[in-house]
């Protein structure tokens, strides 16, 4: 099976990624998803790439360039998901490695992300396969 990685730029491509992204972001309906992706692209330089297997989206990653005093110039991975029927084929690793290469090419010095406390398989993936370190906790409060 042939795999390719492609940036999703137009609205139709972004919509095509929704069934896979919905597996990670279960709280979103398609309309809200499209609104958030569109705004994030315009305001935060959010980028979305898909890994396609025989021209079908099987994994998606969303990220944005950032600058903070803690990390300097870095990439924040907002979303990374592989279709549940296609897991354990190395697709997440391919997409994350692609983002690492993109970051180096564009002069960003690290890649950072957060992962839900319950996602222990994902934590093993980040630490054991991708060489990430746990460096902090992420805290959140809802204001609405």
Tab-separated table of N, CA and C in Angstrom:
chain	number	residue	atom	x	y	z
A	1	UNK	N	0.826	-1.184	0.000
A	1	UNK	CA	0.000	0.000	0.000
A	1	UNK	C	0.866	1.243	0.000
A	2	UNK	N	0.528	2.166	-0.881
A	2	UNK	CA	1.280	3.403	-1.001
A	2	UNK	C	0.774	4.422	0.013
A	3	UNK	N	1.706	5.044	0.744
A	3	UNK	CA	1.330	6.105	1.674
A	3	UNK	C	1.991	7.405	1.250
A	4	UNK	N	1.266	8.492	1.463
A	4	UNK	CA	1.788	9.824	1.191
A	4	UNK	C	1.349	10.734	2.328
A	5	UNK	N	2.111	11.806	2.524
A	5	UNK	CA	1.756	12.836	3.507
A	5	UNK	C	1.460	14.106	2.728
A	6	UNK	N	0.349	14.725	3.076
A	6	UNK	CA	-0.116	15.876	2.312
A	6	UNK	C	-0.670	16.931	3.255
A	7	UNK	N	-0.352	18.198	2.992
A	7	UNK	CA	-0.963	19.273	3.756
A	7	UNK	C	-2.407	19.449	3.307
A	8	UNK	N	-3.293	19.587	4.272
A	8	UNK	CA	-4.704	19.812	3.969
A	8	UNK	C	-4.939	21.315	3.985
A	9	UNK	N	-5.227	21.866	2.823
A	9	UNK	CA	-5.329	23.316	2.700
A	9	UNK	C	-6.742	23.802	2.441
A	10	UNK	N	-7.474	23.117	1.581
A	10	UNK	CA	-8.803	23.614	1.212
A	10	UNK	C	-9.868	23.025	2.134
A	11	UNK	N	-11.013	23.662	2.147
A	11	UNK	CA	-12.107	23.278	3.021
A	11	UNK	C	-12.525	21.827	2.800
A	12	UNK	N	-12.578	21.386	1.565
A	12	UNK	CA	-12.995	20.011	1.273
A	12	UNK	C	-12.011	19.000	1.872
A	13	UNK	N	-10.706	19.280	1.785
A	13	UNK	CA	-9.707	18.375	2.373
A	13	UNK	C	-9.841	18.332	3.892
A	14	UNK	N	-10.080	19.484	4.486
A	14	UNK	CA	-10.240	19.547	5.940
A	14	UNK	C	-11.471	18.747	6.371
A	15	UNK	N	-12.545	18.858	5.612
A	15	UNK	CA	-13.752	18.083	5.899
A	15	UNK	C	-13.491	16.580	5.759
A	16	UNK	N	-12.701	16.194	4.778
A	16	UNK	CA	-12.396	14.771	4.568
A	16	UNK	C	-11.638	14.176	5.751
A	17	UNK	N	-10.918	15.006	6.498
A	17	UNK	CA	-10.159	14.526	7.657
A	17	UNK	C	-11.021	14.384	8.899
A	18	UNK	N	-12.244	14.929	8.881
A	18	UNK	CA	-13.072	14.935	10.080
A	18	UNK	C	-13.357	13.542	10.652
A	19	UNK	N	-13.711	12.535	9.860
A	19	UNK	CA	-14.000	11.227	10.466
A	19	UNK	C	-12.833	10.664	11.286
A	20	UNK	N	-11.606	10.918	10.862
A	20	UNK	CA	-10.447	10.459	11.627
A	20	UNK	C	-10.238	11.361	12.842
A	21	UNK	N	-10.294	12.676	12.649
A	21	UNK	CA	-10.092	13.609	13.760
A	21	UNK	C	-11.162	13.418	14.832
A	22	UNK	N	-12.367	13.074	14.443
A	22	UNK	CA	-13.472	12.870	15.393
A	22	UNK	C	-13.141	11.753	16.385
A	23	UNK	N	-12.274	10.817	15.994
A	23	UNK	CA	-11.888	9.737	16.899
A	23	UNK	C	-11.056	10.266	18.071
A	24	UNK	N	-10.388	11.379	17.880
A	24	UNK	CA	-9.619	12.022	18.949
A	24	UNK	C	-10.443	13.112	19.630
A	25	UNK	N	-11.086	13.913	18.854
A	25	UNK	CA	-11.851	15.063	19.349
A	25	UNK	C	-13.343	14.730	19.294
A	26	UNK	N	-13.738	13.795	20.142
A	26	UNK	CA	-15.097	13.239	20.110
A	26	UNK	C	-16.174	14.271	20.444
A	27	UNK	N	-15.801	15.354	21.089
A	27	UNK	CA	-16.762	16.389	21.481
A	27	UNK	C	-17.159	17.308	20.329
A	28	UNK	N	-16.473	17.227	19.201
A	28	UNK	CA	-16.719	18.153	18.096
A	28	UNK	C	-17.691	17.579	17.074
A	29	UNK	N	-18.601	18.438	16.591
A	29	UNK	CA	-19.361	18.089	15.394
A	29	UNK	C	-18.606	18.689	14.205
A	30	UNK	N	-18.994	18.314	13.008
A	30	UNK	CA	-18.223	18.741	11.834
A	30	UNK	C	-18.234	20.257	11.655
A	31	UNK	N	-19.344	20.894	11.915
A	31	UNK	CA	-19.423	22.340	11.730
A	31	UNK	C	-18.473	23.069	12.674
A	32	UNK	N	-18.469	22.690	13.940
A	32	UNK	CA	-17.570	23.319	14.917
A	32	UNK	C	-16.120	23.036	14.562
A	33	UNK	N	-15.829	21.799	14.174
A	33	UNK	CA	-14.482	21.409	13.747
A	33	UNK	C	-13.987	22.309	12.611
A	34	UNK	N	-14.811	22.481	11.586
A	34	UNK	CA	-14.417	23.314	10.444
A	34	UNK	C	-14.199	24.756	10.879
A	35	UNK	N	-15.090	25.278	11.729
A	35	UNK	CA	-14.932	26.653	12.226
A	35	UNK	C	-13.630	26.817	12.996
A	36	UNK	N	-13.319	25.859	13.876
A	36	UNK	CA	-12.100	25.953	14.683
A	36	UNK	C	-10.840	25.824	13.837
A	37	UNK	N	-10.832	24.885	12.900
A	37	UNK	CA	-9.661	24.725	12.026
A	37	UNK	C	-9.456	25.985	11.193
A	38	UNK	N	-10.542	26.532	10.655
A	38	UNK	CA	-10.445	27.739	9.825
A	38	UNK	C	-9.888	28.908	10.628
A	39	UNK	N	-10.413	29.117	11.829
A	39	UNK	CA	-9.923	30.218	12.663
A	39	UNK	C	-8.477	29.990	13.098
A	40	UNK	N	-8.149	28.773	13.486
A	40	UNK	CA	-6.778	28.472	13.915
A	40	UNK	C	-5.790	28.693	12.773
A	41	UNK	N	-6.197	28.369	11.565
A	41	UNK	CA	-5.312	28.602	10.413
A	41	UNK	C	-5.089	30.091	10.201
A	42	UNK	N	-6.155	30.879	10.339
A	42	UNK	CA	-6.057	32.321	10.107
A	42	UNK	C	-5.322	33.039	11.236
A	43	UNK	N	-5.579	32.651	12.475
A	43	UNK	CA	-5.061	33.382	13.635
A	43	UNK	C	-3.732	32.818	14.136
A	44	UNK	N	-3.607	31.490	14.156
A	44	UNK	CA	-2.460	30.849	14.802
A	44	UNK	C	-1.514	30.109	13.856
A	45	UNK	N	-1.680	30.262	12.572
A	45	UNK	CA	-0.837	29.554	11.596
A	45	UNK	C	-0.927	28.033	11.751
A	46	UNK	N	-2.069	27.552	12.249
A	46	UNK	CA	-2.300	26.113	12.413
A	46	UNK	C	-2.186	25.430	11.061
A	47	UNK	N	-1.495	24.300	11.058
A	47	UNK	CA	-1.314	23.511	9.846
A	47	UNK	C	-1.820	22.106	10.100
A	48	UNK	N	-2.436	21.529	9.087
A	48	UNK	CA	-2.952	20.178	9.204
A	48	UNK	C	-2.416	19.347	8.044
A	49	UNK	N	-1.862	18.202	8.418
A	49	UNK	CA	-1.344	17.258	7.429
A	49	UNK	C	-2.023	15.913	7.638
A	50	UNK	N	-2.171	15.194	6.543
A	50	UNK	CA	-2.767	13.864	6.615
A	50	UNK	C	-1.820	12.855	6.004
A	51	UNK	N	-1.843	11.661	6.563
A	51	UNK	CA	-1.176	10.531	5.941
A	51	UNK	C	-2.263	9.754	5.214
A	52	UNK	N	-2.048	9.559	3.933
A	52	UNK	CA	-3.020	8.862	3.110
A	52	UNK	C	-2.485	7.493	2.731
A	53	UNK	N	-3.346	6.513	2.812
A	53	UNK	CA	-3.046	5.154	2.375
A	53	UNK	C	-3.932	4.916	1.153
A	54	UNK	N	-3.304	4.744	-0.004
A	54	UNK	CA	-4.056	4.596	-1.253
A	54	UNK	C	-5.111	5.691	-1.391
A	55	UNK	N	-4.685	6.939	-1.162
A	55	UNK	CA	-5.514	8.139	-1.321
A	55	UNK	C	-6.657	8.273	-0.309
A	56	UNK	N	-6.622	7.508	0.770
A	56	UNK	CA	-7.626	7.615	1.831
A	56	UNK	C	-6.930	8.093	3.102
A	57	UNK	N	-7.491	9.118	3.757
A	57	UNK	CA	-6.906	9.663	4.987
A	57	UNK	C	-7.007	8.629	6.101
A	58	UNK	N	-5.852	8.251	6.648
A	58	UNK	CA	-5.824	7.267	7.738
A	58	UNK	C	-5.200	7.825	9.016
A	59	UNK	N	-4.563	8.978	8.934
A	59	UNK	CA	-3.970	9.613	10.119
A	59	UNK	C	-3.870	11.113	9.855
A	60	UNK	N	-3.990	11.903	10.927
A	60	UNK	CA	-3.995	13.361	10.799
A	60	UNK	C	-3.173	13.961	11.930
A	61	UNK	N	-2.443	15.022	11.588
A	61	UNK	CA	-1.722	15.785	12.602
A	61	UNK	C	-1.985	17.263	12.371
A	62	UNK	N	-2.191	17.980	13.470
A	62	UNK	CA	-2.348	19.424	13.410
A	62	UNK	C	-1.338	20.059	14.345
A	63	UNK	N	-0.688	21.116	13.886
A	63	UNK	CA	0.338	21.766	14.700
A	63	UNK	C	0.422	23.243	14.365
A	64	UNK	N	1.105	23.967	15.263
A	64	UNK	CA	1.317	25.384	14.994
A	64	UNK	C	2.670	25.829	15.527
A	65	UNK	N	3.296	26.721	14.808
A	65	UNK	CA	4.544	27.323	15.286
A	65	UNK	C	4.241	28.273	16.430
A	66	UNK	N	5.124	28.270	17.415
A	66	UNK	CA	4.942	29.154	18.572
A	66	UNK	C	6.293	29.681	19.047
A	67	UNK	N	6.214	30.720	19.855
A	67	UNK	CA	7.389	31.256	20.526
A	67	UNK	C	6.991	31.534	21.975
A	68	UNK	N	7.723	30.932	22.907
A	68	UNK	CA	7.526	31.224	24.330
A	68	UNK	C	8.889	31.397	24.973
A	69	UNK	N	8.904	31.987	26.147
A	69	UNK	CA	10.170	32.137	26.862
A	69	UNK	C	10.708	30.792	27.316
A	70	UNK	N	9.818	29.841	27.610
A	70	UNK	CA	10.248	28.518	28.060
A	70	UNK	C	10.900	27.720	26.930
A	71	UNK	N	10.239	27.632	25.791
A	71	UNK	CA	10.728	26.803	24.685
A	71	UNK	C	11.447	27.572	23.580
A	72	UNK	N	11.349	28.890	23.573
A	72	UNK	CA	11.877	29.636	22.434
A	72	UNK	C	10.982	29.378	21.223
A	73	UNK	N	11.607	29.206	20.054
A	73	UNK	CA	10.866	28.904	18.816
A	73	UNK	C	10.603	27.403	18.774
A	74	UNK	N	9.333	27.034	18.773
A	74	UNK	CA	9.016	25.607	18.794
A	74	UNK	C	7.708	25.322	18.078
A	75	UNK	N	7.437	24.070	17.885
A	75	UNK	CA	6.192	23.609	17.284
A	75	UNK	C	5.355	22.951	18.372
A	76	UNK	N	4.096	23.337	18.435
A	76	UNK	CA	3.146	22.714	19.352
A	76	UNK	C	2.244	21.800	18.535
A	77	UNK	N	2.281	20.516	18.852
A	77	UNK	CA	1.392	19.562	18.202
A	77	UNK	C	0.059	19.605	18.946
A	78	UNK	N	-0.961	20.031	18.245
A	78	UNK	CA	-2.296	20.177	18.831
A	78	UNK	C	-3.090	18.878	18.752
A	79	UNK	N	-2.906	18.153	17.663
A	79	UNK	CA	-3.725	16.977	17.388
A	79	UNK	C	-2.873	15.944	16.648
A	80	UNK	N	-2.992	14.698	17.056
A	80	UNK	CA	-2.369	13.586	16.330
A	80	UNK	C	-3.239	12.365	16.542
A	81	UNK	N	-3.751	11.817	15.454
A	81	UNK	CA	-4.654	10.669	15.559
A	81	UNK	C	-4.517	9.784	14.327
A	82	UNK	N	-4.551	8.491	14.573
A	82	UNK	CA	-4.594	7.490	13.510
A	82	UNK	C	-5.937	6.787	13.594
A	83	UNK	N	-6.543	6.551	12.454
A	83	UNK	CA	-7.808	5.823	12.409
A	83	UNK	C	-7.673	4.535	13.216
A	84	UNK	N	-8.664	4.248	14.028
A	84	UNK	CA	-8.586	3.087	14.922
A	84	UNK	C	-8.393	1.773	14.168
A	85	UNK	N	-8.843	1.702	12.928
A	85	UNK	CA	-8.667	0.488	12.122
A	85	UNK	C	-7.267	0.378	11.514
A	86	UNK	N	-6.474	1.439	11.636
A	86	UNK	CA	-5.158	1.479	10.972
A	86	UNK	C	-4.013	1.669	11.957
A	87	UNK	N	-4.279	1.519	13.245
A	87	UNK	CA	-3.226	1.749	14.232
A	87	UNK	C	-2.172	0.650	14.199
A	88	UNK	N	-1.026	0.948	14.774
A	88	UNK	CA	0.127	0.036	14.876
A	88	UNK	C	0.761	-0.263	13.529
A	89	UNK	N	0.624	0.672	12.591
A	89	UNK	CA	1.294	0.544	11.288
A	89	UNK	C	2.404	1.580	11.127
A	90	UNK	N	2.657	2.358	12.190
A	90	UNK	CA	3.718	3.363	12.137
A	90	UNK	C	3.286	4.693	11.545
A	91	UNK	N	1.982	4.884	11.345
A	91	UNK	CA	1.522	6.110	10.704
A	91	UNK	C	1.698	7.332	11.598
A	92	UNK	N	1.428	7.194	12.885
A	92	UNK	CA	1.646	8.306	13.806
A	92	UNK	C	3.114	8.699	13.855
A	93	UNK	N	3.976	7.689	13.853
A	93	UNK	CA	5.416	7.942	13.857
A	93	UNK	C	5.839	8.676	12.587
A	94	UNK	N	5.288	8.281	11.444
A	94	UNK	CA	5.622	8.960	10.185
A	94	UNK	C	5.176	10.416	10.210
A	95	UNK	N	3.968	10.672	10.704
A	95	UNK	CA	3.485	12.049	10.740
A	95	UNK	C	4.278	12.902	11.725
A	96	UNK	N	4.559	12.374	12.891
A	96	UNK	CA	5.313	13.141	13.874
A	96	UNK	C	6.746	13.385	13.391
A	97	UNK	N	7.341	12.408	12.753
A	97	UNK	CA	8.679	12.600	12.176
A	97	UNK	C	8.650	13.650	11.068
A	98	UNK	N	7.573	13.669	10.303
A	98	UNK	CA	7.409	14.687	9.263
A	98	UNK	C	7.397	16.086	9.892
A	99	UNK	N	6.683	16.223	11.011
A	99	UNK	CA	6.636	17.514	11.703
A	99	UNK	C	8.009	17.876	12.265
A	100	UNK	N	8.747	16.894	12.765
A	100	UNK	CA	10.115	17.167	13.228
A	100	UNK	C	10.946	17.746	12.085
A	101	UNK	N	10.857	17.134	10.918
A	101	UNK	CA	11.611	17.618	9.755
A	101	UNK	C	11.139	19.009	9.345
A	102	UNK	N	9.824	19.230	9.355
A	102	UNK	CA	9.277	20.537	9.014
A	102	UNK	C	9.826	21.589	9.977
A	103	UNK	N	9.842	21.254	11.258
A	103	UNK	CA	10.328	22.189	12.275
A	103	UNK	C	11.792	22.549	12.032
A	104	UNK	N	12.620	21.555	11.793
A	104	UNK	CA	14.043	21.828	11.531
A	104	UNK	C	14.211	22.701	10.293
A	105	UNK	N	13.465	22.392	9.249
A	105	UNK	CA	13.553	23.142	7.996
A	105	UNK	C	13.172	24.607	8.189
A	106	UNK	N	12.255	24.876	9.106
A	106	UNK	CA	11.767	26.230	9.336
A	106	UNK	C	12.379	26.880	10.588
A	107	UNK	N	13.471	26.305	11.078
A	107	UNK	CA	14.251	26.899	12.160
A	107	UNK	C	13.522	26.933	13.503
A	108	UNK	N	12.768	25.879	13.785
A	108	UNK	CA	12.177	25.705	15.103
A	108	UNK	C	13.004	24.675	15.851
A	109	UNK	N	13.193	24.881	17.147
A	109	UNK	CA	14.192	24.124	17.891
A	109	UNK	C	13.669	22.925	18.663
A	110	UNK	N	12.357	22.835	18.851
A	110	UNK	CA	11.810	21.662	19.520
A	110	UNK	C	10.352	21.483	19.138
A	111	UNK	N	9.845	20.316	19.476
A	111	UNK	CA	8.439	19.987	19.256
A	111	UNK	C	7.882	19.575	20.607
A	112	UNK	N	6.713	20.097	20.931
A	112	UNK	CA	6.105	19.840	22.228
A	112	UNK	C	4.633	19.506	22.028
A	113	UNK	N	4.069	18.792	22.990
A	113	UNK	CA	2.656	18.421	22.913
A	113	UNK	C	2.158	18.056	24.291
A	114	UNK	N	0.848	17.950	24.425
A	114	UNK	CA	0.274	17.414	25.652
A	114	UNK	C	-0.545	16.189	25.280
A	115	UNK	N	-0.752	15.330	26.258
A	115	UNK	CA	-1.503	14.099	26.022
A	115	UNK	C	-2.324	13.810	27.272
A	116	UNK	N	-3.580	13.464	27.074
A	116	UNK	CA	-4.479	13.208	28.195
A	116	UNK	C	-3.915	12.174	29.157
A	117	UNK	N	-4.166	12.369	30.437
A	117	UNK	CA	-3.625	11.477	31.469
A	117	UNK	C	-4.003	10.019	31.240
A	118	UNK	N	-5.182	9.775	30.698
A	118	UNK	CA	-5.673	8.409	30.499
A	118	UNK	C	-5.052	7.719	29.281
A	119	UNK	N	-4.334	8.443	28.446
A	119	UNK	CA	-3.839	7.888	27.181
A	119	UNK	C	-2.457	7.239	27.355
A	120	UNK	N	-2.401	6.206	28.142
A	120	UNK	CA	-1.131	5.570	28.477
A	120	UNK	C	-0.427	4.959	27.268
A	121	UNK	N	-1.176	4.409	26.328
A	121	UNK	CA	-0.556	3.875	25.110
A	121	UNK	C	0.133	4.992	24.329
A	122	UNK	N	-0.528	6.149	24.257
A	122	UNK	CA	0.070	7.296	23.575
A	122	UNK	C	1.333	7.750	24.285
A	123	UNK	N	1.321	7.718	25.621
A	123	UNK	CA	2.503	8.138	26.380
A	123	UNK	C	3.686	7.217	26.081
A	124	UNK	N	3.428	5.919	26.034
A	124	UNK	CA	4.499	4.969	25.684
A	124	UNK	C	5.029	5.254	24.282
A	125	UNK	N	4.131	5.544	23.357
A	125	UNK	CA	4.530	5.873	21.987
A	125	UNK	C	5.460	7.089	21.977
A	126	UNK	N	5.042	8.169	22.648
A	126	UNK	CA	5.852	9.387	22.651
A	126	UNK	C	7.213	9.163	23.303
A	127	UNK	N	7.227	8.453	24.409
A	127	UNK	CA	8.478	8.261	25.135
A	127	UNK	C	9.369	7.194	24.496
A	128	UNK	N	8.807	6.040	24.199
A	128	UNK	CA	9.628	4.913	23.746
A	128	UNK	C	9.943	4.948	22.255
A	129	UNK	N	8.982	5.315	21.430
A	129	UNK	CA	9.225	5.302	19.980
A	129	UNK	C	9.743	6.629	19.457
A	130	UNK	N	9.289	7.728	20.082
A	130	UNK	CA	9.626	9.041	19.535
A	130	UNK	C	10.671	9.794	20.351
A	131	UNK	N	11.060	9.277	21.516
A	131	UNK	CA	12.123	9.901	22.290
A	131	UNK	C	11.730	11.165	23.034
A	132	UNK	N	10.451	11.354	23.307
A	132	UNK	CA	9.995	12.521	24.062
A	132	UNK	C	10.207	12.293	25.559
A	133	UNK	N	10.377	13.398	26.286
A	133	UNK	CA	10.475	13.368	27.740
A	133	UNK	C	9.230	14.010	28.334
A	134	UNK	N	8.774	13.488	29.472
A	134	UNK	CA	7.723	14.165	30.233
A	134	UNK	C	8.400	15.311	30.971
A	135	UNK	N	7.968	16.539	30.687
A	135	UNK	CA	8.632	17.688	31.297
A	135	UNK	C	7.707	18.560	32.127
A	136	UNK	N	6.391	18.320	32.049
A	136	UNK	CA	5.483	19.156	32.832
A	136	UNK	C	4.097	18.537	32.848
A	137	UNK	N	3.245	19.114	33.655
A	137	UNK	CA	1.819	18.839	33.624
A	137	UNK	C	1.155	20.016	32.940
A	138	UNK	N	0.035	19.783	32.301
A	138	UNK	CA	-0.758	20.849	31.717
A	138	UNK	C	-1.985	21.023	32.608
A	139	UNK	N	-2.265	22.255	33.009
A	139	UNK	CA	-3.415	22.539	33.849
A	139	UNK	C	-4.435	23.318	33.057
A	140	UNK	N	-5.690	23.157	33.406
A	140	UNK	CA	-6.766	23.788	32.652
A	140	UNK	C	-7.887	24.162	33.605
A	141	UNK	N	-8.534	25.311	33.343
A	141	UNK	CA	-9.774	25.665	34.017
A	141	UNK	C	-10.739	26.198	32.971
A	142	UNK	N	-11.979	25.786	33.054
A	142	UNK	CA	-12.998	26.278	32.136
A	142	UNK	C	-13.603	27.556	32.693
A	143	UNK	N	-13.752	28.560	31.851
A	143	UNK	CA	-14.259	29.854	32.284
A	143	UNK	C	-15.721	30.049	31.901
A	144	UNK	N	-16.260	29.160	31.112
A	144	UNK	CA	-17.663	29.272	30.696
A	144	UNK	C	-18.409	28.018	31.085
